[in-house]
PDB file of C-alpha atoms in Angstrom:
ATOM      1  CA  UNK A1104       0.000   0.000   0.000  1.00  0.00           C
ATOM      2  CA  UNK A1105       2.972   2.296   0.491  1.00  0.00           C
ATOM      3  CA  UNK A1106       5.895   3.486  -1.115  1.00  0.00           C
ATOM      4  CA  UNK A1107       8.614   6.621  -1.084  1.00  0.00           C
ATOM      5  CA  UNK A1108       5.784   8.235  -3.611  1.00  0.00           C
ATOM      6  CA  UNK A1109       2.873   8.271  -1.607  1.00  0.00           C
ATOM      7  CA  UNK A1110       1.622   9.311   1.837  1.00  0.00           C
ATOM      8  CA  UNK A1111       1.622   6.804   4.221  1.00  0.00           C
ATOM      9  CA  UNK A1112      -1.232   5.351   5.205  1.00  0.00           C
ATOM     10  CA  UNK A1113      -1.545   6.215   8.422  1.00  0.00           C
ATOM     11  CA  UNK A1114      -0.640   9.498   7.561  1.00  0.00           C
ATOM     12  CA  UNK A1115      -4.216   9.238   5.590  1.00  0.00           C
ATOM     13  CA  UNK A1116      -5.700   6.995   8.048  1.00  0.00           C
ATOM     14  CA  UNK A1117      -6.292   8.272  11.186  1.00  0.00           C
ATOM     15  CA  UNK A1118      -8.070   5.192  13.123  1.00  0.00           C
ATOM     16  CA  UNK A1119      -6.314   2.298  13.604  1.00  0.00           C
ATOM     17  CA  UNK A1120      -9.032  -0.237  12.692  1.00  0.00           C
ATOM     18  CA  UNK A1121      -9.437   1.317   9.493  1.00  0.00           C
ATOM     19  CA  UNK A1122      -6.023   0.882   9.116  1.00  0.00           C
ATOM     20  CA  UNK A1123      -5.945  -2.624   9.994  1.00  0.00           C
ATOM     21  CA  UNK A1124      -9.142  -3.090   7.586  1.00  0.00           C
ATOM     22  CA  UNK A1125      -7.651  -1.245   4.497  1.00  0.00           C
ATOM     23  CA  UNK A1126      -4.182  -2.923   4.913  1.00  0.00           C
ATOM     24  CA  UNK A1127      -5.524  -6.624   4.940  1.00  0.00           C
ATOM     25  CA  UNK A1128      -7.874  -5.627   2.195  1.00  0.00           C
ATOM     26  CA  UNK A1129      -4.114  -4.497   0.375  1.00  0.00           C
ATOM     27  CA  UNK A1130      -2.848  -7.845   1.146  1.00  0.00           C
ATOM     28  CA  UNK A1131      -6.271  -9.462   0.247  1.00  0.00           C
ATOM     29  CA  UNK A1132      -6.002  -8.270  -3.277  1.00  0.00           C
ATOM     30  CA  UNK A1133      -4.788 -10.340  -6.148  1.00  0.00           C
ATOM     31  CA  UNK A1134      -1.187 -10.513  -6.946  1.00  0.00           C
ATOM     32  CA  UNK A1135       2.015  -9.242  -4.924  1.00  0.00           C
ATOM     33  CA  UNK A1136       2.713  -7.524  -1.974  1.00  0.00           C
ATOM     34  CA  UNK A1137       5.405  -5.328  -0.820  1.00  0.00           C
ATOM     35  CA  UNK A1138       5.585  -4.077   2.903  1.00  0.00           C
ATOM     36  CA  UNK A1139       7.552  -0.728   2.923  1.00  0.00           C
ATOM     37  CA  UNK A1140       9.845   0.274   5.672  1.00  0.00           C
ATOM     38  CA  UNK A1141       7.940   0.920   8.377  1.00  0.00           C
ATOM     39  CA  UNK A1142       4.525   0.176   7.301  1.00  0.00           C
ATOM     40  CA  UNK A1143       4.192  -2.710   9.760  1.00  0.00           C
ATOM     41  CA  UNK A1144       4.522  -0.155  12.530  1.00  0.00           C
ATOM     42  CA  UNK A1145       2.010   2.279  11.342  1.00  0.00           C
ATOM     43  CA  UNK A1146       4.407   5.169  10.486  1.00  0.00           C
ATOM     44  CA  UNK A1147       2.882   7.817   9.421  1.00  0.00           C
ATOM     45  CA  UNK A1148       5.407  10.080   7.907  1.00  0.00           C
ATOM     46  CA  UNK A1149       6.805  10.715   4.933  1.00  0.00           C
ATOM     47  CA  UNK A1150       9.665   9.837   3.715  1.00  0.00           C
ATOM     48  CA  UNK A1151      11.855  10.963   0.850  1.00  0.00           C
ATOM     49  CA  UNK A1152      12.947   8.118  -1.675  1.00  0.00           C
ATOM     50  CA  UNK A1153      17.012   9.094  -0.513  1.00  0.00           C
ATOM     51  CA  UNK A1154      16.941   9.835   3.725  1.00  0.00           C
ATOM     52  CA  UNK A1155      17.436   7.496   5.372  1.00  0.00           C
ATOM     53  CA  UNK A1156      15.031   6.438   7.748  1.00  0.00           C
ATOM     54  CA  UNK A1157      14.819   4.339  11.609  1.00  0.00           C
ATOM     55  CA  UNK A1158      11.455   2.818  11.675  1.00  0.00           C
ATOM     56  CA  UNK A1159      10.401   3.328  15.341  1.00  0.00           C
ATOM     57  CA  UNK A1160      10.075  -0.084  16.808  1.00  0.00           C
ATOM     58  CA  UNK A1161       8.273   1.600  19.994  1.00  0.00           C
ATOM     59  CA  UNK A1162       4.738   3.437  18.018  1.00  0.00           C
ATOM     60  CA  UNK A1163       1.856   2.753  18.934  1.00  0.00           C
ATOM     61  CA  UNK A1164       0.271   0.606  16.130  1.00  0.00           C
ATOM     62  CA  UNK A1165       1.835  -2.712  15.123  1.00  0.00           C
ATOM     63  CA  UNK A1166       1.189  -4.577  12.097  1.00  0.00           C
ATOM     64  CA  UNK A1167       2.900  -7.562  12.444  1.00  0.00           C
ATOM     65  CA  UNK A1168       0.978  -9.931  13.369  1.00  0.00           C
ATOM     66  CA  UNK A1169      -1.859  -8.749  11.022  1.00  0.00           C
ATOM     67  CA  UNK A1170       0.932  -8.817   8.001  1.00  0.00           C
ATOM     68  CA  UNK A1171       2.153 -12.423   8.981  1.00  0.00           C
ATOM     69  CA  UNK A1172      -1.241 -13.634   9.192  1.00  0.00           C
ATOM     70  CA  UNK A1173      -2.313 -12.127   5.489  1.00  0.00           C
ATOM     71  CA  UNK A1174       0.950 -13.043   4.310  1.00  0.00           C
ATOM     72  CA  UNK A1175      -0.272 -16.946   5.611  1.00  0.00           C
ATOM     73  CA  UNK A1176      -3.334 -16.363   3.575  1.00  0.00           C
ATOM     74  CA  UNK A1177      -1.889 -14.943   0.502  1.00  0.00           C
ATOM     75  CA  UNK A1178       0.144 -18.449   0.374  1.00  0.00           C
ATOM     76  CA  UNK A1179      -3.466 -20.249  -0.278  1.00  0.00           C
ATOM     77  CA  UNK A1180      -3.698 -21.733  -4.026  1.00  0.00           C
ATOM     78  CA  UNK A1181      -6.798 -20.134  -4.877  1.00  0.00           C
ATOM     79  CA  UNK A1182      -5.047 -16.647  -4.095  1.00  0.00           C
ATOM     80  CA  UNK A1183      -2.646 -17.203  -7.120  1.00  0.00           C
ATOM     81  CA  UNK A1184      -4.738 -19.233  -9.593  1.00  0.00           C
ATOM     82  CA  UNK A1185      -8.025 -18.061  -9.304  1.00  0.00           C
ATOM     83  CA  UNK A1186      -9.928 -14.987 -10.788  1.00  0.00           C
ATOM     84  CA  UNK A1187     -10.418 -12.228  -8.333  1.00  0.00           C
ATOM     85  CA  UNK A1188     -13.203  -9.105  -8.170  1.00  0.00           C
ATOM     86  CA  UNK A1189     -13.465  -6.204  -5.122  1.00  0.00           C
ATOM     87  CA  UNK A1190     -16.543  -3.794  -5.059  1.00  0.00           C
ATOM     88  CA  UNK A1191     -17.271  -1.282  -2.178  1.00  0.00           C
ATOM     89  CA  UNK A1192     -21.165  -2.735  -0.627  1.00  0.00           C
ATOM     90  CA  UNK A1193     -21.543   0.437   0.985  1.00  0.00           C
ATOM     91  CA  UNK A1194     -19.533   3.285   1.880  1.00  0.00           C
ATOM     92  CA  UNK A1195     -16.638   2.121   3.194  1.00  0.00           C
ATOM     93  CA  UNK A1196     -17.080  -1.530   3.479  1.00  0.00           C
ATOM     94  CA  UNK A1197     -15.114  -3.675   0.814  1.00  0.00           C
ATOM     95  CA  UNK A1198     -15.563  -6.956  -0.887  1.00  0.00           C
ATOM     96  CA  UNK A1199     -13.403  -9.106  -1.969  1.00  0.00           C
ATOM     97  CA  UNK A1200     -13.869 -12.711  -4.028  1.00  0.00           C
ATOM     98  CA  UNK A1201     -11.299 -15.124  -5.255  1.00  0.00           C
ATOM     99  CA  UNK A1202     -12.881 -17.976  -7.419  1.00  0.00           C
ATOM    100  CA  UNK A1203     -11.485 -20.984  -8.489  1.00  0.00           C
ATOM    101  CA  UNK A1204     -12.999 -23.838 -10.292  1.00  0.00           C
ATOM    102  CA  UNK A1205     -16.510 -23.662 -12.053  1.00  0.00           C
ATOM    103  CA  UNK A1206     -20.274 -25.140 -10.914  1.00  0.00           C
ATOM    104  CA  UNK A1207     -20.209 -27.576  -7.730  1.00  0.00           C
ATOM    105  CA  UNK A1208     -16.491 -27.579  -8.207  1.00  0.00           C
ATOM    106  CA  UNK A1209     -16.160 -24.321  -7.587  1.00  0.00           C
ATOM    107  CA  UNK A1210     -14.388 -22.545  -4.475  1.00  0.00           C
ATOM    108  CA  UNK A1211     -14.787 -19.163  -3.263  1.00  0.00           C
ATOM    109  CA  UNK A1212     -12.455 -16.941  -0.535  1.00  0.00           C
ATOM    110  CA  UNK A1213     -14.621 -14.139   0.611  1.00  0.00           C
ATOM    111  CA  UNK A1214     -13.363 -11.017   2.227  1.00  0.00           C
ATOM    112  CA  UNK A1215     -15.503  -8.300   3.933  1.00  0.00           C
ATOM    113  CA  UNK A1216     -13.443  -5.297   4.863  1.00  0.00           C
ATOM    114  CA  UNK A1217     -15.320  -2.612   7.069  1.00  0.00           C
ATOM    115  CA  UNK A1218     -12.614   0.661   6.718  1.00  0.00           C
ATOM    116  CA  UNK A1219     -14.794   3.075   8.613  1.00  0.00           C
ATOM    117  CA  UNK A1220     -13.151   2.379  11.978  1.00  0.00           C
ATOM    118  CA  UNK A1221     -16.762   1.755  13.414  1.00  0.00           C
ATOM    119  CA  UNK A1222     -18.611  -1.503  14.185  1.00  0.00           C
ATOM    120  CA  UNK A1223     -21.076  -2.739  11.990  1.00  0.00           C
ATOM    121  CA  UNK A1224     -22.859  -5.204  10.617  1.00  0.00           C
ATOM    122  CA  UNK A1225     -22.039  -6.583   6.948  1.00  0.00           C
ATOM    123  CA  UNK A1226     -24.675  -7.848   4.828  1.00  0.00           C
ATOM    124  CA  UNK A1227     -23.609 -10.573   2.466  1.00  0.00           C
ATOM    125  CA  UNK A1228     -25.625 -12.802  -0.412  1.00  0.00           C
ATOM    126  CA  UNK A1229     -23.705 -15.994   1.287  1.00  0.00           C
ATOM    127  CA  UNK A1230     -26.294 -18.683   1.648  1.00  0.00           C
ATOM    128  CA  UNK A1231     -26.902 -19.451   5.487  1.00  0.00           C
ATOM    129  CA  UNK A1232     -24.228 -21.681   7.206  1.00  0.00           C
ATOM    130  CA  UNK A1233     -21.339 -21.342   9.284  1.00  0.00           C
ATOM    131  CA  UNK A1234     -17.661 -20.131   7.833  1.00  0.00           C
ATOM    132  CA  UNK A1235     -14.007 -19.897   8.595  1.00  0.00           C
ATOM    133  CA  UNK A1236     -12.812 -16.939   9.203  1.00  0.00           C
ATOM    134  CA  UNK A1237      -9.525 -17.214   8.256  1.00  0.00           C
ATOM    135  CA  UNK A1238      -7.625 -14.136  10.051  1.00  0.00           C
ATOM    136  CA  UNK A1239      -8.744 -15.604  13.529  1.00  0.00           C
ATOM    137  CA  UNK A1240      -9.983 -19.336  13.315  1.00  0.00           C
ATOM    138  CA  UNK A1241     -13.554 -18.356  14.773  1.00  0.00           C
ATOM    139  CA  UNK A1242     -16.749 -19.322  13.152  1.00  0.00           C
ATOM    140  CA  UNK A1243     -19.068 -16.558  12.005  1.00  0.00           C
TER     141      UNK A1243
END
């Protein structure tokens, strides 16, 4: 999501959930993904392509473990060899499909991403039934 280019995206995303949210929806997207110096501890300032730069180890928002788990997910077959569509449901809440296969044979990985920073509930069109979620184990 960032490079020497851009903002950072804390420095655009105030609230950390919604930072949390947007970067695994990053990570959730098809194809590769580069974590940028600092990134996994929510820096938030800029930095020129040349200076160097410490990344503070002591901030107050860490990453990590949400970057090793995404990185764990990216790893999944269907990630690399199936197609892949995002829409925004409603305003600021993200989808996310990877499909592979076609008819019965056919396997989905579904990702709601809710970048507001508030709590809320996410409609879906998924049949009724339990499912995986795959950042934490739990069923929802």
């Amino acid at each position: 999501m960032e490079n020497h280019d851009v903002v950072r995206a804390h420095g655009m995303i105030d609230d950390p959930a919604a930072l949390r949210a947007m970067t695994a929806f990053i990570y959730f997207m098809k194809g590769a993904m580069l974590v940028y110096n600092g990134e996994e501890k929510g820096d938030a300032h800029h930095v020129p392509l040349f200076d160097k730069d410490p990344v503070d180890w002591n901030g107050d928002i860490d990453l990590t473990n949400l970057l090793k788990r995404m990185h764990e997910i990216k790893q999944l077959p269907i990630m690399a060899e199936g197609s892949y569509e995002a829409k925004e449901v409603r305003k600021g809440v993200l989808e996310a499909v990877h499909s592979l296969g076609e008819g019965e044979e056919e396997k989905q990985l579904i990702g709601s991403f809710n970048t507001t920073g508030k709590k809320q509930a996410i409609p879906t069109q998924l049949p009724e039934g339990i499912y995986k979620n795959l950042y934490d184990g739990s069923s929802v």
